[in-house]
């Protein structure tokens, strides 16, 4: 007898529907799985056989052929355990075929018949809704994640028996529901707050500008000046995520398997801080079955690289294309996968190997050649892609001991949100642009007209300081962000001057 069951599988950050055909025939007892299954899928026949027996059903005695269609795409992971088991039961007249046509199923089976959580549930749920299925049966731990997809009934199941009884009409289940709007009403609290940062008003101003426009930022200073402290607090002033941004981030985190059990959405902007020993594959993503790397896990959030020159040179150089394009493509012999990675790069570094070059109180022990070699670890093209270069000086005792607290993150965040709203209104007709940093050259010409005075300031800087063409665009974008913070329609000369000062550590000047 032939039975059909419907499921889904992940490909990149999206998913596609999978039709599972199960045929129970005569012959020697055996189970054959076709349709390009990987090792985890091939091993499912043993898990499924034992789970069926331990759930009180009698396994089929004879030859069972299982086809996973489409047959030209490789199937990976244990998510097909539950639909395969249901398909086998359907061949024994346990389940009506008309009920199976309405639902899709995903889940890994334990030997006891328990349904375990899997990765990539959100993109699969979206593909099931697109395919026109009425509902989706998922593990209990994945119910919240799948239920954020509107227009799809999500049924959490604890074990194989429960799933089979529901599909047979013997046991009613209520679809799981989540209030997505309520999730975004819950205030996101951060342990780190800018009120803890003493002094460093210039660096805090740069951090606010970076958060407002989504600009890349590098902080340079001696050890103990507060570079990492400021960088880690940038997450506390970022604007809240929209539903579309939350769905994008959640899909990536779900595929990577780092969502917590019962977590529905990633509603706080990601903040990723990999160690400097990370490989280029760990940063960009990769593997025999390509998985997202740190740049994609930081999508719509912050990627913080502390001690930037300590990263391997080849690792830093692979950042250039993702910073420019907002996505990364991983090519393998069998497939090519594209992951989104629109992140805000925040980096921190010392001015030299010992860390005290230019420090007014401690003497630098490095030779000029050592200083230059240390700084040469960061290439000019990479530095060109960083909008704001900020020196973080040594903090004076008066600032450390001062009793007057600085602004807290909530106050700064309010200004950031107001300026982001201006940007959203400006770019509402262009879905590909979410902030000023994402503007291209033609967008700059359209949205950033310069008056004669602002043009004169920029012309002088380009001529005297020998900035590159890429730096020219980035100066204008930063100036546009400063104007948004000050709620001015046109870029003013003083705003252009402030934007220019954040480029003084360009490669040509950094000696």
PDB file of N, CA and C in Angstrom, residues 8 81 104 252 265 358 367 419 433 452 493 495 505:
ATOM      1  N   UNK A   8       8.946  19.282   5.305  1.00  0.00           N
ATOM      2  CA  UNK A   8       9.727  20.376   4.749  1.00  0.00           C
ATOM      3  C   UNK A   8      11.178  20.241   5.159  1.00  0.00           C
ATOM      4  N   UNK A  81      11.981  12.049  10.807  1.00  0.00           N
ATOM      5  CA  UNK A  81      11.611  10.860  11.585  1.00  0.00           C
ATOM      6  C   UNK A  81      10.101  10.748  11.761  1.00  0.00           C
ATOM      7  N   UNK A 104       1.304  18.989   7.500  1.00  0.00           N
ATOM      8  CA  UNK A 104       2.717  18.649   7.339  1.00  0.00           C
ATOM      9  C   UNK A 104       3.264  18.294   8.711  1.00  0.00           C
ATOM     10  N   UNK A 252      17.655  32.653  10.903  1.00  0.00           N
ATOM     11  CA  UNK A 252      19.085  32.337  10.920  1.00  0.00           C
ATOM     12  C   UNK A 252      19.473  31.619  12.210  1.00  0.00           C
ATOM     13  N   UNK A 265      10.663  34.151  19.077  1.00  0.00           N
ATOM     14  CA  UNK A 265      11.315  35.091  18.178  1.00  0.00           C
ATOM     15  C   UNK A 265      12.564  35.679  18.819  1.00  0.00           C
ATOM     16  N   UNK A 358      51.459  56.921  22.078  1.00  0.00           N
ATOM     17  CA  UNK A 358      50.684  58.147  22.202  1.00  0.00           C
ATOM     18  C   UNK A 358      50.084  58.378  23.572  1.00  0.00           C
ATOM     19  N   UNK A 367      59.175  49.600  18.712  1.00  0.00           N
ATOM     20  CA  UNK A 367      59.956  50.275  17.693  1.00  0.00           C
ATOM     21  C   UNK A 367      59.019  50.769  16.588  1.00  0.00           C
ATOM     22  N   UNK A 419      15.569  59.487  15.473  1.00  0.00           N
ATOM     23  CA  UNK A 419      16.313  59.696  14.226  1.00  0.00           C
ATOM     24  C   UNK A 419      16.092  58.539  13.251  1.00  0.00           C
ATOM     25  N   UNK A 433      16.595  49.552   1.782  1.00  0.00           N
ATOM     26  CA  UNK A 433      17.334  50.462   2.661  1.00  0.00           C
ATOM     27  C   UNK A 433      16.596  50.598   3.986  1.00  0.00           C
ATOM     28  N   UNK A 452      26.077  74.830  -0.730  1.00  0.00           N
ATOM     29  CA  UNK A 452      27.398  75.286  -1.182  1.00  0.00           C
ATOM     30  C   UNK A 452      28.418  75.286  -0.039  1.00  0.00           C
ATOM     31  N   UNK A 493      27.115  72.792   7.473  1.00  0.00           N
ATOM     32  CA  UNK A 493      28.582  72.726   7.450  1.00  0.00           C
ATOM     33  C   UNK A 493      29.187  72.121   8.716  1.00  0.00           C
ATOM     34  N   UNK A 495      27.893  69.943  10.662  1.00  0.00           N
ATOM     35  CA  UNK A 495      27.638  68.507  10.653  1.00  0.00           C
ATOM     36  C   UNK A 495      28.611  67.790   9.719  1.00  0.00           C
ATOM     37  N   UNK A 505      41.649  58.816  10.934  1.00  0.00           N
ATOM     38  CA  UNK A 505      42.514  57.654  11.078  1.00  0.00           C
ATOM     39  C   UNK A 505      42.525  56.827   9.792  1.00  0.00           C
TER      40      UNK A 505
END
